[in-house]
């Protein structure tokens, strides 16, 4: 039976706050977040910036060696990895735009942690304007967390996910902090005694290690970063994203961000957007933050992420991400991974959300998906390899 079928939907087809992240629900729910969870609008400009068209690519001719060792093609990777949307830009032209399973160019899709990279761009703008200082401690902006695990952490620690806060990103463990936090932020049913709101939950976290140590992926660090940005700018994140990124980007559709019971946007993964605007965001990153002659994101912010200090690479090498993404690093809320045609900046979200940006080849790739599990290593690696192989085939920028 199709999800949410019937008027009203039949009981067996219902998707609720308790079930929207179940494997059989994800394809529908990722396209209908505002119908499940309260959401704030991220307005787009009155006029979109056009996407220039190029010649489509035959993905069946792009060879890909899968993580399993199998020789395959980009088309096979797309078919095998629960793809909802795939867009490819090369040298600023849209070559490929394909949708699957009822998804369309007008359908918003949950970006999960690609949202983090968007919030990182907001932070970069605030730093450039002198409103936010990465060297200052978190409690300078949010005194309420001085006695929590975030006490003593710097904004830079948040940006690079190098706090010492105890926060387990174990998606299959219902007692892990990532899943417990979802109850406070409105992504799962609230239980008696849970803090009401994401910020109230952040203030309860403790510390397990020194700040500034190894890279450990913590969604809570981005939520804390979003709180800091809101306090520094005196503006909620939905309006910051719209004013600093979405409107100057030339987006064609409003985006949305889920919010908790007290109206706080979910910075770590709550943004939904249409795939074409995600591609525009990727092109912005490829063009060093520029749209035309205007710098939407400071070029120095993106350059800083590319030209990371050596300790940032060392922090990543000490993490459990190194075996999956060898040679990579994490800076300013972006992932960086080596590939056969040069390093790539990557924005990643669970269940298969990806923006792939490769300056050496001028490639921008967007893949929105509905993997049945939060993490799927072979699908992740195969998709990275597919974009890398396509960049190598298309040639240098």
mmCIF file of N, CA, C and O in Angstrom, residues 91-150:
data_model
loop_
_atom_site.group_PDB
_atom_site.id
_atom_site.type_symbol
_atom_site.label_atom_id
_atom_site.label_comp_id
_atom_site.label_asym_id
_atom_site.label_seq_id
_atom_site.Cartn_x
_atom_site.Cartn_y
_atom_site.Cartn_z
ATOM 1 N N UNK A 91 31.386 23.016 -15.464
ATOM 2 C CA UNK A 91 31.767 24.349 -15.928
ATOM 3 C C UNK A 91 30.577 25.298 -15.924
ATOM 4 O O UNK A 91 30.406 26.129 -16.817
ATOM 5 N N UNK A 92 29.728 25.149 -14.903
ATOM 6 C CA UNK A 92 28.604 26.047 -14.725
ATOM 7 C C UNK A 92 27.375 25.736 -15.526
ATOM 8 O O UNK A 92 26.381 26.474 -15.461
ATOM 9 N N UNK A 93 27.377 24.630 -16.286
ATOM 10 C CA UNK A 93 26.211 24.261 -17.096
ATOM 11 C C UNK A 93 25.575 22.986 -16.568
ATOM 12 O O UNK A 93 26.277 22.038 -16.203
ATOM 13 N N UNK A 94 24.258 22.973 -16.554
ATOM 14 C CA UNK A 94 23.514 21.814 -16.080
ATOM 15 C C UNK A 94 23.468 20.755 -17.174
ATOM 16 O O UNK A 94 22.820 20.939 -18.207
ATOM 17 N N UNK A 95 24.168 19.646 -16.945
ATOM 18 C CA UNK A 95 24.214 18.581 -17.937
ATOM 19 C C UNK A 95 23.124 17.540 -17.715
ATOM 20 O O UNK A 95 22.527 17.046 -18.664
ATOM 21 N N UNK A 96 22.920 17.171 -16.474
ATOM 22 C CA UNK A 96 22.017 16.064 -16.147
ATOM 23 C C UNK A 96 21.057 16.494 -15.050
ATOM 24 O O UNK A 96 21.470 17.078 -14.049
ATOM 25 N N UNK A 97 19.772 16.220 -15.252
ATOM 26 C CA UNK A 97 18.738 16.503 -14.250
ATOM 27 C C UNK A 97 17.704 15.387 -14.329
ATOM 28 O O UNK A 97 16.923 15.317 -15.276
ATOM 29 N N UNK A 98 17.736 14.502 -13.348
ATOM 30 C CA UNK A 98 16.862 13.330 -13.386
ATOM 31 C C UNK A 98 16.199 13.124 -12.019
ATOM 32 O O UNK A 98 16.817 13.347 -10.982
ATOM 33 N N UNK A 99 14.948 12.679 -12.087
ATOM 34 C CA UNK A 99 14.159 12.459 -10.875
ATOM 35 C C UNK A 99 13.551 11.066 -10.924
ATOM 36 O O UNK A 99 13.271 10.528 -11.997
ATOM 37 N N UNK A 100 13.321 10.516 -9.736
ATOM 38 C CA UNK A 100 12.908 9.115 -9.637
ATOM 39 C C UNK A 100 11.804 8.964 -8.583
ATOM 40 O O UNK A 100 11.713 9.741 -7.636
ATOM 41 N N UNK A 101 10.981 7.944 -8.772
ATOM 42 C CA UNK A 101 9.996 7.571 -7.760
ATOM 43 C C UNK A 101 8.970 8.631 -7.456
ATOM 44 O O UNK A 101 8.527 8.768 -6.306
ATOM 45 N N UNK A 102 8.564 9.407 -8.474
ATOM 46 C CA UNK A 102 7.558 10.435 -8.261
ATOM 47 C C UNK A 102 8.127 11.779 -7.848
ATOM 48 O O UNK A 102 7.386 12.766 -7.750
ATOM 49 N N UNK A 103 9.418 11.847 -7.591
ATOM 50 C CA UNK A 103 10.066 13.106 -7.254
ATOM 51 C C UNK A 103 10.096 14.007 -8.487
ATOM 52 O O UNK A 103 10.218 13.517 -9.616
ATOM 53 N N UNK A 104 9.999 15.332 -8.312
ATOM 54 C CA UNK A 104 10.021 16.264 -9.435
ATOM 55 C C UNK A 104 10.931 17.446 -9.118
ATOM 56 O O UNK A 104 11.419 17.599 -7.996
ATOM 57 N N UNK A 105 11.108 18.310 -10.096
ATOM 58 C CA UNK A 105 11.944 19.490 -9.905
ATOM 59 C C UNK A 105 11.336 20.463 -8.898
ATOM 60 O O UNK A 105 12.032 21.340 -8.379
ATOM 61 N N UNK A 106 10.048 20.324 -8.629
ATOM 62 C CA UNK A 106 9.369 21.226 -7.699
ATOM 63 C C UNK A 106 9.190 20.629 -6.313
ATOM 64 O O UNK A 106 8.596 21.267 -5.431
ATOM 65 N N UNK A 107 9.702 19.422 -6.104
ATOM 66 C CA UNK A 107 9.500 18.731 -4.831
ATOM 67 C C UNK A 107 10.627 19.068 -3.857
ATOM 68 O O UNK A 107 11.790 18.802 -4.144
ATOM 69 N N UNK A 108 10.311 19.646 -2.690
ATOM 70 C CA UNK A 108 11.362 19.851 -1.692
ATOM 71 C C UNK A 108 11.789 18.509 -1.094
ATOM 72 O O UNK A 108 10.975 17.590 -0.961
ATOM 73 N N UNK A 109 13.044 18.395 -0.766
ATOM 74 C CA UNK A 109 13.588 17.153 -0.210
ATOM 75 C C UNK A 109 14.380 17.495 1.043
ATOM 76 O O UNK A 109 15.150 18.464 1.066
ATOM 77 N N UNK A 110 14.216 16.723 2.090
ATOM 78 C CA UNK A 110 14.991 16.922 3.309
ATOM 79 C C UNK A 110 16.475 16.733 3.011
ATOM 80 O O UNK A 110 16.882 15.719 2.441
ATOM 81 N N UNK A 111 17.294 17.700 3.410
ATOM 82 C CA UNK A 111 18.723 17.659 3.115
ATOM 83 C C UNK A 111 19.536 17.016 4.226
ATOM 84 O O UNK A 111 20.742 16.809 4.059
ATOM 85 N N UNK A 112 18.882 16.728 5.360
ATOM 86 C CA UNK A 112 19.617 16.215 6.510
ATOM 87 C C UNK A 112 20.859 17.087 6.733
ATOM 88 O O UNK A 112 20.764 18.290 6.724
ATOM 89 N N UNK A 113 22.025 16.490 6.891
ATOM 90 C CA UNK A 113 23.184 17.265 7.343
ATOM 91 C C UNK A 113 23.854 18.104 6.261
ATOM 92 O O UNK A 113 24.828 18.813 6.556
ATOM 93 N N UNK A 114 23.355 18.089 5.044
ATOM 94 C CA UNK A 114 23.772 19.127 4.094
ATOM 95 C C UNK A 114 23.402 20.495 4.689
ATOM 96 O O UNK A 114 24.058 21.504 4.421
ATOM 97 N N UNK A 115 22.379 20.487 5.543
ATOM 98 C CA UNK A 115 21.996 21.707 6.265
ATOM 99 C C UNK A 115 23.169 22.292 7.029
ATOM 100 O O UNK A 115 23.288 23.521 7.168
ATOM 101 N N UNK A 116 24.026 21.439 7.571
ATOM 102 C CA UNK A 116 25.179 21.918 8.347
ATOM 103 C C UNK A 116 26.064 22.827 7.508
ATOM 104 O O UNK A 116 26.568 23.855 7.991
ATOM 105 N N UNK A 117 26.291 22.455 6.257
ATOM 106 C CA UNK A 117 27.149 23.258 5.395
ATOM 107 C C UNK A 117 26.516 24.610 5.093
ATOM 108 O O UNK A 117 27.221 25.621 4.958
ATOM 109 N N UNK A 118 25.193 24.652 4.982
ATOM 110 C CA UNK A 118 24.490 25.918 4.775
ATOM 111 C C UNK A 118 24.641 26.803 6.004
ATOM 112 O O UNK A 118 24.933 28.007 5.902
ATOM 113 N N UNK A 119 24.479 26.208 7.186
ATOM 114 C CA UNK A 119 24.677 26.962 8.429
ATOM 115 C C UNK A 119 26.125 27.427 8.541
ATOM 116 O O UNK A 119 26.403 28.544 8.997
ATOM 117 N N UNK A 120 27.059 26.598 8.094
ATOM 118 C CA UNK A 120 28.461 27.004 8.091
ATOM 119 C C UNK A 120 28.695 28.235 7.231
ATOM 120 O O UNK A 120 29.515 29.100 7.570
ATOM 121 N N UNK A 121 27.971 28.340 6.117
ATOM 122 C CA UNK A 121 28.093 29.520 5.256
ATOM 123 C C UNK A 121 27.507 30.767 5.926
ATOM 124 O O UNK A 121 28.014 31.878 5.731
ATOM 125 N N UNK A 122 26.448 30.579 6.701
ATOM 126 C CA UNK A 122 25.927 31.691 7.501
ATOM 127 C C UNK A 122 27.001 32.165 8.474
ATOM 128 O O UNK A 122 27.278 33.368 8.590
ATOM 129 N N UNK A 123 27.639 31.218 9.158
ATOM 130 C CA UNK A 123 28.697 31.573 10.107
ATOM 131 C C UNK A 123 29.826 32.319 9.394
ATOM 132 O O UNK A 123 30.356 33.311 9.916
ATOM 133 N N UNK A 124 30.208 31.849 8.207
ATOM 134 C CA UNK A 124 31.269 32.514 7.462
ATOM 135 C C UNK A 124 30.943 33.956 7.147
ATOM 136 O O UNK A 124 31.806 34.846 7.223
ATOM 137 N N UNK A 125 29.686 34.227 6.796
ATOM 138 C CA UNK A 125 29.254 35.601 6.542
ATOM 139 C C UNK A 125 29.345 36.449 7.806
ATOM 140 O O UNK A 125 29.792 37.601 7.768
ATOM 141 N N UNK A 126 28.930 35.889 8.921
ATOM 142 C CA UNK A 126 28.953 36.649 10.174
ATOM 143 C C UNK A 126 30.386 36.938 10.612
ATOM 144 O O UNK A 126 30.674 38.023 11.138
ATOM 145 N N UNK A 127 31.279 35.986 10.387
ATOM 146 C CA UNK A 127 32.691 36.222 10.697
ATOM 147 C C UNK A 127 33.234 37.349 9.821
ATOM 148 O O UNK A 127 33.925 38.261 10.298
ATOM 149 N N UNK A 128 32.911 37.301 8.550
ATOM 150 C CA UNK A 128 33.400 38.314 7.609
ATOM 151 C C UNK A 128 32.891 39.711 7.970
ATOM 152 O O UNK A 128 33.592 40.703 7.752
ATOM 153 N N UNK A 129 31.703 39.775 8.541
ATOM 154 C CA UNK A 129 31.117 41.066 8.903
ATOM 155 C C UNK A 129 31.541 41.532 10.290
ATOM 156 O O UNK A 129 31.103 42.597 10.749
ATOM 157 N N UNK A 130 32.368 40.736 10.968
ATOM 158 C CA UNK A 130 32.845 41.110 12.287
ATOM 159 C C UNK A 130 31.851 40.891 13.404
ATOM 160 O O UNK A 130 32.052 41.359 14.538
ATOM 161 N N UNK A 131 30.779 40.154 13.106
ATOM 162 C CA UNK A 131 29.737 39.888 14.093
ATOM 163 C C UNK A 131 30.068 38.664 14.941
ATOM 164 O O UNK A 131 29.626 38.548 16.085
ATOM 165 N N UNK A 132 30.856 37.756 14.379
ATOM 166 C CA UNK A 132 31.173 36.490 15.033
ATOM 167 C C UNK A 132 32.683 36.281 14.993
ATOM 168 O O UNK A 132 33.314 36.496 13.951
ATOM 169 N N UNK A 133 33.250 35.841 16.119
ATOM 170 C CA UNK A 133 34.686 35.604 16.217
ATOM 171 C C UNK A 133 34.933 34.136 16.533
ATOM 172 O O UNK A 133 34.593 33.676 17.627
ATOM 173 N N UNK A 134 35.519 33.367 15.594
ATOM 174 C CA UNK A 134 35.748 31.938 15.842
ATOM 175 C C UNK A 134 36.639 31.659 17.044
ATOM 176 O O UNK A 134 36.575 30.567 17.622
ATOM 177 N N UNK A 135 37.465 32.621 17.446
ATOM 178 C CA UNK A 135 38.393 32.389 18.548
ATOM 179 C C UNK A 135 37.733 32.551 19.917
ATOM 180 O O UNK A 135 38.295 32.110 20.928
ATOM 181 N N UNK A 136 36.563 33.163 19.960
ATOM 182 C CA UNK A 136 35.909 33.391 21.246
ATOM 183 C C UNK A 136 35.230 32.128 21.753
ATOM 184 O O UNK A 136 34.864 31.237 20.982
ATOM 185 N N UNK A 137 35.041 32.081 23.062
ATOM 186 C CA UNK A 137 34.380 30.926 23.665
ATOM 187 C C UNK A 137 32.887 30.979 23.390
ATOM 188 O O UNK A 137 32.300 32.053 23.210
ATOM 189 N N UNK A 138 32.281 29.816 23.370
ATOM 190 C CA UNK A 138 30.858 29.699 23.095
ATOM 191 C C UNK A 138 30.035 30.493 24.099
ATOM 192 O O UNK A 138 29.056 31.160 23.742
ATOM 193 N N UNK A 139 30.441 30.462 25.380
ATOM 194 C CA UNK A 139 29.630 31.121 26.411
ATOM 195 C C UNK A 139 29.653 32.639 26.300
ATOM 196 O O UNK A 139 28.821 33.315 26.917
ATOM 197 N N UNK A 140 30.581 33.199 25.492
ATOM 198 C CA UNK A 140 30.548 34.642 25.260
ATOM 199 C C UNK A 140 29.273 35.031 24.523
ATOM 200 O O UNK A 140 28.763 36.145 24.670
ATOM 201 N N UNK A 141 28.763 34.118 23.701
ATOM 202 C CA UNK A 141 27.531 34.358 22.952
ATOM 203 C C UNK A 141 26.315 33.742 23.637
ATOM 204 O O UNK A 141 25.222 34.291 23.556
ATOM 205 N N UNK A 142 26.523 32.597 24.283
ATOM 206 C CA UNK A 142 25.422 31.884 24.933
ATOM 207 C C UNK A 142 25.840 31.542 26.370
ATOM 208 O O UNK A 142 26.327 30.438 26.643
ATOM 209 N N UNK A 143 25.683 32.481 27.301
ATOM 210 C CA UNK A 143 26.117 32.238 28.680
ATOM 211 C C UNK A 143 25.428 31.044 29.340
ATOM 212 O O UNK A 143 25.987 30.448 30.276
ATOM 213 N N UNK A 144 24.258 30.687 28.835
ATOM 214 C CA UNK A 144 23.497 29.590 29.445
ATOM 215 C C UNK A 144 24.227 28.251 29.420
ATOM 216 O O UNK A 144 23.879 27.337 30.182
ATOM 217 N N UNK A 145 25.219 28.089 28.538
ATOM 218 C CA UNK A 145 25.901 26.790 28.442
ATOM 219 C C UNK A 145 27.272 26.796 29.115
ATOM 220 O O UNK A 145 28.048 25.857 28.967
ATOM 221 N N UNK A 146 27.571 27.841 29.882
ATOM 222 C CA UNK A 146 28.893 27.939 30.520
ATOM 223 C C UNK A 146 29.177 26.751 31.430
ATOM 224 O O UNK A 146 30.326 26.304 31.538
ATOM 225 N N UNK A 147 28.150 26.233 32.087
ATOM 226 C CA UNK A 147 28.340 25.120 33.019
ATOM 227 C C UNK A 147 28.048 23.766 32.389
ATOM 228 O O UNK A 147 28.043 22.743 33.079
ATOM 229 N N UNK A 148 27.811 23.750 31.082
ATOM 230 C CA UNK A 148 27.549 22.492 30.374
ATOM 231 C C UNK A 148 28.841 21.965 29.761
ATOM 232 O O UNK A 148 29.926 22.530 29.956
ATOM 233 N N UNK A 149 28.726 20.921 28.981
ATOM 234 C CA UNK A 149 29.884 20.385 28.293
ATOM 235 C C UNK A 149 30.502 21.369 27.316
ATOM 236 O O UNK A 149 31.672 21.244 26.950
ATOM 237 N N UNK A 150 29.729 22.364 26.888
ATOM 238 C CA UNK A 150 30.243 23.341 25.931
ATOM 239 C C UNK A 150 31.033 24.473 26.594
ATOM 240 O O UNK A 150 31.630 25.295 25.900
#
